mmCIF file of C-alpha atoms in Angstrom:
data_model
loop_
_atom_site.group_PDB
_atom_site.id
_atom_site.type_symbol
_atom_site.label_atom_id
_atom_site.label_comp_id
_atom_site.label_asym_id
_atom_site.label_seq_id
_atom_site.Cartn_x
_atom_site.Cartn_y
_atom_site.Cartn_z
ATOM 1 C CA MET X 1 0.000 0.000 0.000
ATOM 2 C CA SER X 2 1.524 3.326 -1.073
ATOM 3 C CA MET X 3 1.046 6.650 0.644
ATOM 4 C CA PRO X 4 -0.742 9.396 -1.305
ATOM 5 C CA ALA X 5 1.563 12.021 -2.785
ATOM 6 C CA LYS X 6 1.732 15.255 -0.815
ATOM 7 C CA ARG X 7 0.441 18.271 -2.734
ATOM 8 C CA LEU X 8 2.732 21.234 -3.179
ATOM 9 C CA ARG X 9 1.238 24.434 -1.745
ATOM 10 C CA ILE X 10 1.833 27.436 -3.979
ATOM 11 C CA GLY X 11 0.728 31.046 -3.807
ATOM 12 C CA VAL X 12 -0.842 32.747 -6.809
ATOM 13 C CA LEU X 13 -0.295 36.476 -6.369
ATOM 14 C CA PHE X 14 -2.534 38.750 -8.437
ATOM 15 C CA GLY X 15 -4.052 42.207 -8.665
ATOM 16 C CA GLY X 16 -1.990 45.112 -7.458
ATOM 17 C CA ARG X 17 -1.564 48.765 -8.283
ATOM 18 C CA SER X 18 -0.612 48.234 -11.922
ATOM 19 C CA ALA X 19 -2.632 49.353 -14.928
ATOM 20 C CA GLU X 20 -2.737 45.608 -15.690
ATOM 21 C CA HIS X 21 -4.797 44.886 -12.549
ATOM 22 C CA ASP X 22 -7.789 43.451 -14.437
ATOM 23 C CA VAL X 23 -5.580 41.359 -16.715
ATOM 24 C CA SER X 24 -3.854 39.978 -13.625
ATOM 25 C CA LEU X 25 -7.204 38.806 -12.217
ATOM 26 C CA LEU X 26 -8.014 36.913 -15.404
ATOM 27 C CA SER X 27 -4.522 35.437 -15.616
ATOM 28 C CA ALA X 28 -4.666 34.209 -12.025
ATOM 29 C CA ALA X 29 -8.033 32.560 -12.642
ATOM 30 C CA ASN X 30 -6.621 30.775 -15.691
ATOM 31 C CA VAL X 31 -3.493 29.660 -13.851
ATOM 32 C CA MET X 32 -5.482 28.284 -10.930
ATOM 33 C CA ALA X 33 -7.878 26.462 -13.262
ATOM 34 C CA ALA X 34 -4.955 24.901 -15.138
ATOM 35 C CA LEU X 35 -3.166 23.565 -12.049
ATOM 36 C CA ASP X 36 -3.682 19.878 -11.286
ATOM 37 C CA PRO X 37 -5.434 19.804 -7.884
ATOM 38 C CA ALA X 38 -3.997 16.344 -7.251
ATOM 39 C CA LYS X 39 -0.503 17.879 -7.314
ATOM 40 C CA TYR X 40 -0.979 21.485 -6.178
ATOM 41 C CA ASP X 41 -2.769 23.310 -3.388
ATOM 42 C CA ALA X 42 -3.064 26.805 -4.884
ATOM 43 C CA VAL X 43 -3.572 29.651 -2.423
ATOM 44 C CA PRO X 44 -4.905 32.853 -4.029
ATOM 45 C CA ILE X 45 -3.247 36.048 -2.769
ATOM 46 C CA PHE X 46 -5.160 39.135 -3.888
ATOM 47 C CA VAL X 47 -3.758 42.672 -3.813
ATOM 48 C CA THR X 48 -6.235 45.553 -4.198
ATOM 49 C CA ARG X 49 -5.703 48.520 -6.505
ATOM 50 C CA GLU X 50 -4.653 50.433 -3.374
ATOM 51 C CA GLY X 51 -1.970 47.865 -2.531
ATOM 52 C CA GLN X 52 -3.803 46.162 0.345
ATOM 53 C CA TRP X 53 -3.181 42.419 0.731
#
C-alpha cells in the first residue's frame, strides 16, 4: 500500500496597483484552473488597486 503524494502548496499572487490589474485577475483565474489539484494546493493572494493584501 503506497502513501498518497503530498500536494505542493503554492501562492498565486494577483491584482496590485498596476494598470494591468484586471488582466492579472483573469490570468490568475486561468493559472489556478490549469493547475492539477492532485498535485498542487493553490492559495490565491489578492492585492487591491490600493496595494492592500
